[in-house]
Amino acid sequence: MDLSTKRHSLAHIMAQAVKQNFPEAKIATGPDTEDGFYYDFDFWDVEFSDKDLKKIEKSMKKIVSQGQNFKKFEVSFDEARKILDKMGEWFKNELVDKIESWDFKNTEKLSDKITFYMNLAKWGKVSDLQEFLKENNFESFDEMDGDQVKNLKFIDMCTGPHVKNTTELDANSFKLARVAWAYWLGNADNKQLTRIYAYAFNDKAELDAHLKMLEEAKKRDHRILGAKLKLFTISDLVGPGLPMFQPAGAIMRKELEDYLWELHSIRWYDRVWSPHLAKETLYETSGHAGHYLEDMFKVHGGTSKEDFFLKPMNCPHHMQIFDDNQFSYKDMPIRYFEPATVYRDEKSGQLSGLTRVRSITQDDGHLFCRVSQIEEEVKIVTDVIKEFYTTMWMTDNYWVSLSVRWENKEKYLWGEDVWQQAEWALESVCKTNDLPYKRVEWEAAFYGPKLDFMFKDAIGREWQLATIQCDFNLPERFNLSFTNENNEQERPVVIHRAILWSLERWMWMLIENFAWIFPLWLAPRQAIIVPVMPMFDEYAKKVENELKGSGIRVSGDYSTDWLNKKVRNAEKMHNNYILVVGEQEQNDGTVSVRNYKTKDQTVESLEEFKSRILEEIKTRSL
């Protein structure tokens, strides 16, 4: 059985348990999530907190054991309103109005009916609503009063699907996690509701493994480590979601950026640069103004009095760079690379460390090519992705989502032949490069198919990181073209690609993935010299200068602290190598080396040590 169905059913059961314990609570929405589910409630004047979770969880386990049947029925919009009025569930009633007018973004109206599920225990053999009503001498819900409706074990407006019977669920497979706040329909102008989050899996073993992973994740929290190691700073004066990188963090970002450029430059990419803002007309042309303007930052010129927007993505700028050239088919493909910062007005409540920010530095790239070149260009990007993630030791158990159209092809831009060729090209790359891919129907954007690369970190968490997306839309909107063999204007295809998604997000992943011990080539503090006593400072400075001259990031602790304290301080800041020098080392021209990662201790000549770690840096060894 599909795990999302189990999670959705448990969300339904949690709502039932809440109504049992807090009859006056009103229910809102409760979807399944990546690791469980949540449900939003209005508890009125009752203060609901984490201490109430045990009571709700106990009631849920009892419901699971009762063998309640989930029974589905569909009614008209007006009938749905009557049912919800009797139940006093006005949040759901508002949803009926929205569904009827279809006041939701980027979705299609699928039905003219409203779906309900009811839970039956006493009437477990009843197959549908009509039989239930008949058995209890009612022709319709109109004849039942509010209390009689509530006397059903539970009834909820819900699209489903659900399990057939609660005994199909493992009572030990879920755990209520925490209480949070959420606005009705995600709008800060609406009522604030209480959201209950829960974890849910197939069985207790999977749940325990997830809880263990969460415990390990707490130890690796990048917000704590970032502050402790002085990697980044978030200032109230600067603003939420706008991280600043300290010297140590800036070193790591620069190393990542340089490595990415190295991987692209040898594959004939050109580096470009674009400004951080643009006129609204650019985004009207690209189409973003019609759908994305509310998520953008508007800027008003103090002198010019002109209005601009901080760019939320680089694509429209890159379209203009391409358009300012007269390319022919002999020039194609054109490959642009720009690690640029973009800005998006994320909701304040969703901002957290480097995981969700308002200033996003994308390792952005756009390829302009012919339809016949899609396969080769995607293969080149795939090679970059595989090489980068192999360096990071993250190619175990990864998979690729191939997002293609579904059977209703009316909403997709461009013709059938182009789509077929693009989808075929992406799948061909997956097959010829032996990528572990899965075709996902209906996940393609209206402007083209895509590949999303899903990687797991050191503790088993899965993230969507790299992406390759075909785009037939922007070349059309910007009227881009090149001259083909017949001296005619031909429309290019644009391929969006990102290897890291963003430097901020990757830094968060990097900090937590490596749990403080960074690979030497990325480490901001590669080595520190610790003289045993001040009389050996001169030799320590000689060692420091020798290593610095070779490009090694090294410092020295010339304080008057005792040796043990110096070593502890060096370890706290996670220096990869701690070099202790005293009389013996000074006389022999050696260093006593402590490897922070392995805890090994060796004595090496300065030249041997320098040569060894330069090789470790050069090969980007882990």
Coordinates of C-alpha atoms in Angstrom, one line a residue:
M1 CA 0.0 0.0 0.0
D2 CA 1.2 3.5 -0.8
L3 CA 2.8 5.2 2.2
S4 CA 1.1 8.6 1.3
T5 CA -2.3 6.8 1.6
K6 CA -1.4 5.6 5.1
R7 CA -0.2 9.1 6.1
H8 CA -3.4 10.7 4.8
S9 CA -5.5 8.1 6.7
L10 CA -3.6 8.9 9.9
A11 CA -4.2 12.6 9.4
H12 CA -7.9 11.8 9.2
I13 CA -7.6 9.7 12.4
M14 CA -5.7 12.5 14.2
A15 CA -8.6 14.9 13.3
Q16 CA -11.0 12.4 14.7
A17 CA -9.0 12.0 17.9
V18 CA -8.8 15.8 18.4
K19 CA -12.6 16.1 18.0
Q20 CA -13.0 13.4 20.6
N21 CA -10.9 15.2 23.1
F22 CA -11.8 18.8 22.1
P23 CA -15.4 18.6 20.7
E24 CA -15.5 22.4 20.0
A25 CA -12.3 22.4 17.9
K26 CA -12.8 23.2 14.2
I27 CA -10.8 21.3 11.5
A28 CA -9.1 22.9 8.6
T29 CA -6.8 21.0 6.3
G30 CA -4.5 18.0 6.8
P31 CA -2.2 16.7 4.0
D32 CA 0.5 14.1 4.1
T33 CA 4.1 15.3 4.1
E34 CA 7.5 14.0 3.2
D35 CA 7.9 12.3 6.6
G36 CA 4.4 12.2 8.0
F37 CA 1.4 14.5 8.0
Y38 CA -0.1 17.5 9.7
Y39 CA -3.6 18.9 10.4
D40 CA -4.6 22.5 11.2
F41 CA -7.2 23.2 13.9
D42 CA -8.9 26.2 15.6
F43 CA -9.2 25.4 19.3
W44 CA -10.9 28.7 20.1
D45 CA -10.1 29.8 23.6
V46 CA -8.6 26.4 24.6
E47 CA -4.8 26.5 24.9
F48 CA -3.5 23.5 23.1
S49 CA 0.2 22.7 23.5
D50 CA 2.9 20.0 23.2
K51 CA 1.7 18.5 26.5
D52 CA -1.6 17.5 24.9
L53 CA 0.1 15.4 22.2
K54 CA 0.3 12.3 24.3
K55 CA -3.5 12.4 24.9
I56 CA -4.2 12.7 21.2
E57 CA -1.7 10.0 20.3
K58 CA -3.3 7.6 22.8
S59 CA -6.8 8.2 21.2
M60 CA -5.4 7.7 17.7
K61 CA -4.0 4.3 18.7
K62 CA -7.4 3.3 20.1
I63 CA -9.1 4.3 16.9
V64 CA -6.6 2.3 14.9
S65 CA -7.4 -0.8 17.0
Q66 CA -11.2 -0.4 16.6
G67 CA -11.2 -1.5 13.0
Q68 CA -13.1 1.5 11.7
N69 CA -14.0 1.4 8.0
F70 CA -13.3 4.4 5.8
K71 CA -16.4 5.0 3.6
K72 CA -16.3 7.4 0.7
F73 CA -19.3 9.3 -0.7
E74 CA -19.7 12.3 -3.1
V75 CA -22.3 15.0 -3.0
S76 CA -23.1 18.3 -4.8
F77 CA -21.6 21.6 -3.7
D78 CA -24.9 22.6 -2.1
E79 CA -25.3 19.3 -0.3
A80 CA -21.7 19.5 1.0
R81 CA -22.5 22.9 2.5
K82 CA -25.5 21.6 4.3
I83 CA -23.5 18.7 5.8
L84 CA -20.7 21.1 6.9
D85 CA -23.2 23.6 8.3
K86 CA -24.7 20.8 10.5
M87 CA -21.2 19.9 11.6
G88 CA -20.3 23.5 12.2
E89 CA -17.1 23.2 10.1
W90 CA -16.9 26.6 8.5
F91 CA -13.3 26.3 7.4
K92 CA -14.3 23.3 5.2
N93 CA -17.3 25.3 4.0
E94 CA -15.1 28.1 2.8
L95 CA -13.1 25.5 0.9
V96 CA -16.3 24.4 -0.8
D97 CA -16.8 27.9 -2.1
K98 CA -13.2 28.1 -3.3
I99 CA -13.4 24.7 -5.0
E100 CA -16.6 25.7 -6.7
S101 CA -15.1 29.0 -8.0
W102 CA -11.7 27.2 -8.3
D103 CA -9.9 30.0 -6.4
F104 CA -6.6 28.1 -6.3
K105 CA -3.3 28.8 -8.3
N106 CA -1.8 26.6 -10.9
T107 CA -4.3 23.7 -10.6
E108 CA -7.1 22.2 -12.7
K109 CA -10.6 21.7 -11.6
L110 CA -11.1 18.0 -11.6
S111 CA -14.7 17.4 -10.5
D112 CA -18.1 19.0 -9.9
K113 CA -18.6 16.9 -6.8
I114 CA -17.3 17.2 -3.2
T115 CA -15.8 14.1 -1.7
F116 CA -16.4 13.1 2.0
Y117 CA -15.1 10.1 4.0
M118 CA -16.9 8.8 7.1
N119 CA -15.6 6.4 9.7
L120 CA -17.9 3.7 10.7
A121 CA -17.4 1.2 13.5
K122 CA -20.9 0.2 14.8
W123 CA -22.1 0.2 11.2
G124 CA -18.9 -1.4 9.8
K125 CA -20.7 -3.5 7.2
V126 CA -22.5 -0.6 5.6
S127 CA -21.1 0.0 2.2
D128 CA -22.1 3.6 1.5
L129 CA -23.8 6.7 2.8
Q130 CA -27.2 5.8 1.5
E131 CA -27.3 2.5 3.2
F132 CA -26.2 4.1 6.5
L133 CA -29.0 6.7 6.2
K134 CA -31.6 4.1 5.4
E135 CA -30.6 1.9 8.3
N136 CA -31.0 4.8 10.6
N137 CA -34.3 5.9 9.1
F138 CA -33.0 9.0 7.3
E139 CA -33.6 9.9 3.7
S140 CA -30.7 12.5 3.6
F141 CA -28.5 14.5 5.8
D142 CA -31.1 17.2 5.8
E143 CA -33.2 15.1 8.1
M144 CA -30.4 14.7 10.7
D145 CA -29.7 17.4 13.3
G146 CA -26.2 18.5 14.1
D147 CA -25.8 16.1 17.1
Q148 CA -26.8 13.2 15.0
V149 CA -24.3 14.0 12.3
K150 CA -21.6 14.3 14.9
N151 CA -22.6 10.9 16.3
L152 CA -21.0 9.3 13.3
K153 CA -17.6 8.1 14.4
F154 CA -16.1 10.8 12.2
I155 CA -16.9 12.5 8.9
D156 CA -14.7 14.8 7.0
M157 CA -14.6 16.5 3.6
C158 CA -11.5 15.0 2.0
T159 CA -10.3 13.9 -1.4
G160 CA -8.6 10.8 0.0
P161 CA -7.5 8.2 -0.7
H162 CA -7.6 6.3 2.5
V163 CA -7.1 2.7 3.7
K164 CA -10.2 0.6 3.8
N165 CA -10.0 -0.2 7.5
T166 CA -7.9 1.3 10.3
T167 CA -6.5 -2.2 11.2
E168 CA -4.4 -1.9 8.0
L169 CA -2.3 0.7 9.9
D170 CA 0.4 0.0 12.4
A171 CA -0.4 1.7 15.7
N172 CA 3.3 2.0 16.4
S173 CA 4.2 3.5 13.0
F174 CA 3.5 7.1 13.9
K175 CA 4.4 9.7 16.5
L176 CA 3.0 13.2 17.1
A177 CA 6.0 15.6 16.8
R178 CA 5.2 19.1 17.7
V179 CA 2.7 22.0 17.7
A180 CA 3.2 25.1 15.5
W181 CA 1.2 28.0 14.2
A182 CA -0.1 28.4 10.7
Y183 CA -2.4 30.9 9.0
W184 CA -5.6 29.7 7.4
L185 CA -4.8 29.1 3.7
G186 CA -1.3 30.4 4.3
N187 CA -2.5 34.0 4.3
A188 CA -1.2 36.2 7.2
D189 CA -4.5 38.2 7.0
N190 CA -6.5 35.1 8.0
K191 CA -7.1 33.5 11.3
Q192 CA -4.1 31.8 13.0
L193 CA -4.6 28.1 13.5
T194 CA -2.9 25.4 15.6
R195 CA -0.9 23.0 13.4
I196 CA -0.1 19.5 14.8
Y197 CA 2.8 17.8 13.0
A198 CA 3.4 14.0 13.1
Y199 CA 5.9 11.5 11.7
A200 CA 4.5 8.4 10.1
F201 CA 6.0 5.4 8.3
N202 CA 5.1 1.8 7.3
D203 CA 6.1 0.3 10.6
K204 CA 7.8 0.9 13.9
A205 CA 11.3 0.0 12.5
E206 CA 11.0 2.7 9.9
L207 CA 9.8 5.2 12.4
D208 CA 12.6 4.5 14.8
A209 CA 15.1 4.8 12.1
H210 CA 13.7 8.2 11.2
L211 CA 13.7 9.4 14.8
K212 CA 17.3 8.3 15.1
M213 CA 18.2 10.3 12.0
L214 CA 16.5 13.4 13.4
E215 CA 18.5 13.0 16.6
E216 CA 21.7 12.9 14.6
A217 CA 20.5 15.9 12.6
K218 CA 20.2 17.9 15.8
K219 CA 23.9 17.3 16.5
R220 CA 24.7 18.6 13.0
D221 CA 22.5 21.7 13.0
H222 CA 24.2 24.1 10.6
R223 CA 22.8 27.1 12.5
I224 CA 24.7 26.1 15.7
L225 CA 27.8 25.0 13.8
G226 CA 27.8 28.0 11.6
A227 CA 27.8 30.3 14.6
K228 CA 30.4 28.3 16.5
L229 CA 32.8 28.1 13.6
K230 CA 32.1 31.7 12.5
L231 CA 31.0 30.7 9.0
F232 CA 28.0 33.0 8.6
T233 CA 26.1 35.7 10.4
I234 CA 22.4 36.7 10.3
S235 CA 21.8 40.3 11.6
D236 CA 18.5 41.8 12.7
L237 CA 19.8 45.1 11.3
V238 CA 20.5 43.7 7.9
G239 CA 17.3 41.7 7.9
P240 CA 15.9 38.1 8.2
G241 CA 16.8 35.7 5.4
L242 CA 19.9 37.7 4.4
P243 CA 22.9 35.8 5.6
M244 CA 26.4 37.3 5.5
F245 CA 29.4 35.1 5.3
Q246 CA 32.4 35.5 7.6
P247 CA 35.9 35.1 6.2
A248 CA 35.9 31.3 6.9
G249 CA 32.5 30.8 5.2
A250 CA 33.5 33.1 2.3
I251 CA 36.5 30.8 1.7
M252 CA 34.3 27.8 1.4
R253 CA 31.9 29.5 -1.0
K254 CA 34.8 30.7 -3.1
E255 CA 36.2 27.1 -3.3
L256 CA 32.9 25.8 -4.4
E257 CA 32.4 28.5 -7.0
D258 CA 36.0 28.0 -8.3
Y259 CA 35.4 24.2 -8.6
L260 CA 32.2 24.7 -10.4
W261 CA 33.8 27.1 -12.9
E262 CA 36.6 24.6 -13.4
L263 CA 34.1 21.9 -14.3
H264 CA 32.3 24.2 -16.7
S265 CA 35.2 26.1 -18.3
I266 CA 36.7 22.9 -19.7
R267 CA 33.4 22.2 -21.3
W268 CA 33.3 25.4 -23.3
Y269 CA 31.0 27.5 -21.1
D270 CA 31.3 31.3 -21.2
R271 CA 31.0 33.2 -18.0
V272 CA 28.6 36.2 -18.0
W273 CA 27.4 38.7 -15.5
S274 CA 24.0 40.4 -15.1
P275 CA 22.8 43.2 -12.7
H276 CA 20.8 42.5 -9.6
L277 CA 17.7 44.4 -10.7
A278 CA 15.6 45.1 -13.9
K279 CA 12.6 47.0 -15.1
E280 CA 9.2 45.4 -14.7
T281 CA 8.9 45.2 -18.5
L282 CA 11.6 42.5 -18.5
Y283 CA 9.4 40.3 -16.3
E284 CA 6.3 41.1 -18.3
T285 CA 8.0 39.8 -21.3
S286 CA 9.2 36.7 -19.5
G287 CA 5.8 36.1 -18.0
H288 CA 7.0 36.2 -14.4
A289 CA 5.1 39.5 -13.7
G290 CA 1.8 37.8 -14.2
H291 CA 2.5 35.0 -11.7
Y292 CA 5.5 35.9 -9.6
L293 CA 5.3 39.6 -8.9
E294 CA 4.1 39.2 -5.3
D295 CA 7.2 37.2 -4.4
M296 CA 9.6 39.9 -5.8
F297 CA 11.2 42.9 -4.1
K298 CA 10.3 46.3 -5.6
V299 CA 12.9 49.1 -5.7
H300 CA 12.2 52.8 -6.2
G301 CA 15.0 55.0 -7.4
G302 CA 15.6 58.0 -5.1
T303 CA 17.1 60.1 -7.9
S304 CA 15.6 58.6 -11.1
K305 CA 12.2 58.0 -9.5
E306 CA 12.0 54.8 -11.6
D307 CA 10.7 51.5 -10.4
F308 CA 12.8 48.3 -10.6
F309 CA 12.6 44.8 -9.2
L310 CA 15.4 42.8 -7.7
K311 CA 15.8 39.8 -9.9
P312 CA 14.2 36.5 -8.6
M313 CA 16.0 34.5 -11.3
N314 CA 18.7 35.0 -13.9
C315 CA 17.0 33.5 -16.9
P316 CA 15.4 36.8 -18.3
H317 CA 18.7 38.6 -18.2
H318 CA 20.5 35.7 -20.0
M319 CA 17.8 35.8 -22.7
Q320 CA 18.8 39.5 -23.3
I321 CA 22.5 38.6 -23.5
F322 CA 21.8 36.0 -26.1
D323 CA 19.4 38.3 -28.0
D324 CA 22.1 40.9 -28.4
N325 CA 24.1 38.7 -30.7
Q326 CA 23.7 37.5 -34.3
F327 CA 24.3 33.7 -33.9
S328 CA 24.2 31.2 -36.7
Y329 CA 23.7 27.4 -36.5
K330 CA 27.5 27.1 -36.6
D331 CA 27.7 28.9 -33.2
M332 CA 25.2 26.7 -31.5
P333 CA 25.1 25.7 -28.7
I334 CA 25.7 28.8 -26.6
R335 CA 26.5 28.1 -23.0
Y336 CA 26.3 30.7 -20.2
F337 CA 27.5 30.3 -16.6
E338 CA 26.8 32.8 -13.8
P339 CA 26.9 32.2 -10.1
A340 CA 24.6 35.1 -9.3
T341 CA 22.6 36.2 -6.3
V342 CA 18.8 36.5 -6.8
Y343 CA 16.2 37.7 -4.3
R344 CA 12.8 36.3 -3.4
D345 CA 10.3 37.6 -0.8
E346 CA 10.0 34.4 1.2
K347 CA 7.5 34.4 4.1
S348 CA 9.1 35.5 7.4
G349 CA 7.9 32.4 9.3
Q350 CA 9.6 30.1 6.8
L351 CA 13.1 31.6 7.0
S352 CA 15.7 29.5 8.8
G353 CA 19.5 29.7 8.8
L354 CA 20.7 28.9 5.3
T355 CA 17.9 26.5 4.5
R356 CA 15.4 29.2 3.4
V357 CA 16.7 32.6 2.6
R358 CA 15.8 35.7 0.7
S359 CA 19.2 36.2 -1.0
I360 CA 19.9 33.1 -3.1
T361 CA 23.2 32.6 -4.9
Q362 CA 22.4 30.2 -7.8
D363 CA 25.2 28.4 -9.6
D364 CA 23.2 29.2 -12.7
G365 CA 23.7 28.2 -16.3
H366 CA 21.6 28.5 -19.5
L367 CA 22.3 26.6 -22.7
F368 CA 20.8 27.7 -26.0
C369 CA 20.7 24.9 -28.5
R370 CA 18.9 23.2 -31.3
V371 CA 16.3 20.5 -30.6
S372 CA 18.7 18.0 -32.2
Q373 CA 21.4 19.1 -29.7
I374 CA 19.4 18.6 -26.5
E375 CA 20.7 15.0 -25.9
E376 CA 24.4 16.0 -26.1
E377 CA 24.0 19.1 -24.0
V378 CA 22.1 17.2 -21.3
K379 CA 24.8 14.5 -21.3
I380 CA 27.5 17.2 -20.7
V381 CA 25.5 18.7 -17.8
T382 CA 25.0 15.1 -16.4
D383 CA 28.8 14.5 -16.6
V384 CA 29.3 17.7 -14.5
I385 CA 26.8 16.6 -11.9
K386 CA 28.2 13.1 -11.6
E387 CA 31.8 14.4 -11.3
F388 CA 30.8 17.0 -8.7
Y389 CA 28.8 14.6 -6.5
T390 CA 31.4 11.9 -6.9
T391 CA 33.9 14.3 -5.4
M392 CA 31.5 14.9 -2.5
W393 CA 31.0 11.1 -2.1
M394 CA 27.2 11.4 -2.6
T395 CA 26.6 9.1 -5.6
D396 CA 25.6 6.1 -3.5
N397 CA 21.8 5.5 -3.6
Y398 CA 20.9 8.6 -5.6
W399 CA 18.2 8.6 -8.2
V400 CA 16.9 10.8 -11.0
S401 CA 13.3 11.9 -11.6
L402 CA 12.5 12.2 -15.3
S403 CA 9.5 14.6 -15.3
V404 CA 7.3 14.2 -18.5
R405 CA 3.8 15.1 -19.6
W406 CA 0.7 13.3 -18.7
E407 CA -2.0 12.2 -21.2
N408 CA -3.8 15.6 -21.3
K409 CA -1.3 17.5 -23.5
E410 CA -3.3 20.6 -24.1
K411 CA -1.6 22.8 -21.5
Y412 CA 1.9 22.2 -22.8
L413 CA 3.7 24.7 -25.0
W414 CA 5.1 23.8 -28.4
G415 CA 4.3 20.9 -30.7
E416 CA 4.1 17.2 -30.1
D417 CA 7.2 16.5 -32.2
V418 CA 9.4 18.8 -30.2
W419 CA 8.1 17.4 -26.9
Q420 CA 8.6 13.8 -28.0
Q421 CA 12.2 14.6 -29.1
A422 CA 13.0 16.4 -25.9
E423 CA 11.5 13.7 -23.7
W424 CA 13.3 11.0 -25.8
A425 CA 16.6 13.0 -25.5
L426 CA 16.4 13.2 -21.6
E427 CA 15.5 9.5 -21.3
S428 CA 18.2 8.5 -23.8
V429 CA 20.8 10.3 -21.6
C430 CA 19.5 8.5 -18.6
K431 CA 19.8 5.1 -20.3
T432 CA 23.1 5.6 -22.0
N433 CA 24.7 7.0 -18.8
D434 CA 23.2 4.2 -16.7
L435 CA 21.4 6.8 -14.5
P436 CA 19.0 5.3 -11.9
Y437 CA 15.9 7.1 -13.2
K438 CA 12.2 6.9 -12.8
R439 CA 9.7 8.4 -15.3
V440 CA 7.2 10.6 -13.4
E441 CA 4.1 11.4 -15.5
W442 CA 2.5 14.9 -15.3
E443 CA 5.5 16.4 -13.3
A444 CA 6.8 18.2 -16.4
A445 CA 6.4 22.0 -16.4
F446 CA 4.2 23.5 -19.1
Y447 CA 7.4 24.8 -20.8
G448 CA 9.3 21.5 -21.0
P449 CA 10.4 18.2 -19.4
K450 CA 13.2 18.0 -16.8
L451 CA 15.6 15.8 -14.8
D452 CA 15.8 16.3 -11.0
F453 CA 18.7 14.6 -9.2
M454 CA 17.9 13.3 -5.7
F455 CA 20.8 12.7 -3.4
K456 CA 21.1 11.4 0.2
D457 CA 23.4 13.0 2.8
A458 CA 25.6 11.2 5.4
I459 CA 22.6 10.5 7.7
G460 CA 20.2 9.3 5.0
R461 CA 18.2 12.5 4.3
E462 CA 17.2 12.9 0.7
W463 CA 17.4 16.2 -1.1
Q464 CA 16.6 17.4 -4.6
L465 CA 19.8 19.3 -5.5
A466 CA 20.8 19.3 -9.2
T467 CA 18.3 19.9 -12.0
I468 CA 18.2 20.1 -15.8
Q469 CA 15.1 21.6 -17.4
C470 CA 14.2 22.1 -21.0
D471 CA 12.4 25.3 -21.8
F472 CA 10.4 26.0 -25.0
N473 CA 8.7 29.1 -23.4
L474 CA 11.3 31.8 -22.8
P475 CA 12.8 31.6 -26.4
E476 CA 9.2 32.1 -27.7
R477 CA 8.4 35.0 -25.3
F478 CA 11.7 36.8 -26.1
N479 CA 11.5 36.0 -29.8
L480 CA 15.0 34.5 -29.8
S481 CA 16.4 33.1 -32.9
F482 CA 19.6 32.1 -34.8
T483 CA 20.2 31.7 -38.5
N484 CA 20.0 28.1 -39.8
E485 CA 21.5 26.4 -42.8
N486 CA 18.7 27.6 -45.1
N487 CA 19.4 31.2 -44.0
E488 CA 16.1 31.2 -42.1
Q489 CA 15.5 32.2 -38.5
E490 CA 15.2 29.2 -36.2
R491 CA 14.0 29.2 -32.6
P492 CA 16.5 27.8 -30.0
V493 CA 15.6 25.6 -27.0
V494 CA 16.8 26.8 -23.6
I495 CA 18.2 24.4 -21.0
H496 CA 18.3 25.6 -17.4
R497 CA 20.8 23.8 -15.2
A498 CA 21.9 24.1 -11.7
I499 CA 24.5 21.8 -10.0
L500 CA 24.1 22.9 -6.4
W501 CA 20.7 24.7 -6.7
S502 CA 22.2 27.5 -4.6
L503 CA 25.4 28.2 -2.7
E504 CA 23.5 29.0 0.5
R505 CA 21.5 25.8 0.4
W506 CA 24.6 23.8 -0.4
M507 CA 26.5 25.4 2.5
W508 CA 23.8 24.3 4.8
M509 CA 23.9 20.8 3.4
L510 CA 27.7 20.8 3.5
I511 CA 28.0 21.8 7.1
E512 CA 25.5 19.1 8.3
N513 CA 26.7 16.4 5.9
F514 CA 30.3 16.6 7.0
A515 CA 29.5 17.2 10.6
W516 CA 32.2 19.8 11.2
I517 CA 35.1 17.9 9.6
F518 CA 35.3 19.5 6.1
P519 CA 37.4 18.0 3.3
L520 CA 40.8 19.7 3.3
W521 CA 40.3 21.5 0.0
L522 CA 37.1 23.1 1.4
A523 CA 38.2 23.7 5.0
P524 CA 38.7 27.3 5.9
R525 CA 41.2 26.4 8.6
Q526 CA 43.4 23.8 7.1
A527 CA 46.2 23.9 9.7
I528 CA 47.3 25.7 12.8
I529 CA 50.8 25.9 14.3
V530 CA 50.9 25.5 18.1
P531 CA 54.3 26.3 19.7
V532 CA 54.9 24.4 23.0
M533 CA 56.3 27.5 24.6
P534 CA 56.9 31.2 23.5
M535 CA 60.7 30.4 23.0
F536 CA 59.6 28.3 19.9
D537 CA 57.4 31.1 18.4
E538 CA 60.1 32.0 15.9
Y539 CA 60.3 28.5 14.5
A540 CA 56.5 28.3 14.5
K541 CA 56.3 31.5 12.4
K542 CA 58.9 30.1 10.0
V543 CA 56.7 27.0 9.6
E544 CA 53.6 29.2 9.2
N545 CA 55.2 31.4 6.5
E546 CA 56.5 28.3 4.6
L547 CA 53.0 26.8 4.5
K548 CA 51.3 30.1 3.6
G549 CA 53.7 30.6 0.8
S550 CA 52.5 27.3 -0.7
G551 CA 48.9 28.5 -0.6
I552 CA 47.9 26.5 2.5
R553 CA 45.4 28.2 4.8
V554 CA 47.3 28.2 8.1
S555 CA 47.4 30.3 11.3
G556 CA 49.4 30.2 14.5
D557 CA 48.5 30.3 18.2
Y558 CA 51.1 32.5 19.8
S559 CA 49.1 33.1 23.1
T560 CA 50.6 32.4 26.5
D561 CA 48.1 29.6 27.2
W562 CA 49.2 26.2 28.2
L563 CA 49.8 23.7 25.4
N564 CA 46.7 21.5 26.3
K565 CA 44.4 24.6 26.1
K566 CA 45.9 25.6 22.8
V567 CA 45.2 22.2 21.3
R568 CA 41.7 22.2 22.7
N569 CA 41.0 25.6 21.2
A570 CA 42.4 24.4 17.8
E571 CA 40.1 21.4 17.9
K572 CA 37.1 23.6 18.8
M573 CA 37.6 25.6 15.6
H574 CA 38.0 22.3 13.7
N575 CA 41.4 22.9 12.2
N576 CA 42.1 19.9 10.0
Y577 CA 45.8 19.6 11.1
I578 CA 47.3 20.8 14.4
L579 CA 51.1 21.1 14.2
V580 CA 52.8 21.1 17.5
V581 CA 56.4 22.4 17.5
G582 CA 58.9 22.4 20.4
E583 CA 62.7 21.9 20.9
Q584 CA 62.8 18.5 19.1
E585 CA 60.9 19.7 16.1
Q586 CA 63.0 22.9 15.9
N587 CA 66.3 21.0 16.0
D588 CA 65.1 18.4 13.4
G589 CA 63.2 20.7 11.1
T590 CA 60.0 18.6 11.7
V591 CA 56.4 19.1 12.9
S592 CA 54.3 16.9 15.2
V593 CA 51.1 16.4 13.3
R594 CA 47.7 15.8 14.8
N595 CA 45.0 14.8 12.3
Y596 CA 41.7 16.2 13.7
K597 CA 39.6 13.8 11.6
T598 CA 41.4 10.5 12.2
K599 CA 43.1 11.5 15.5
D600 CA 46.3 10.0 14.2
Q601 CA 49.6 11.6 15.4
T602 CA 52.8 11.5 13.4
V603 CA 56.1 13.3 13.2
E604 CA 57.1 14.5 9.7
S605 CA 59.6 16.8 8.1
L606 CA 58.1 20.1 7.1
E607 CA 58.7 19.4 3.4
E608 CA 57.0 15.9 3.7
F609 CA 54.0 17.4 5.5
K610 CA 53.6 20.3 3.0
S611 CA 53.9 17.9 0.0
R612 CA 51.4 15.5 1.4
I613 CA 48.6 18.0 2.2
L614 CA 49.1 19.9 -1.1
E615 CA 48.4 16.6 -2.9
E616 CA 45.3 16.1 -0.6
I617 CA 44.1 19.6 -1.6
K618 CA 44.9 19.1 -5.3
T619 CA 43.0 15.8 -5.6
R620 CA 40.1 17.1 -3.5
S621 CA 40.4 14.0 -1.3
L622 CA 37.9 13.4 1.5

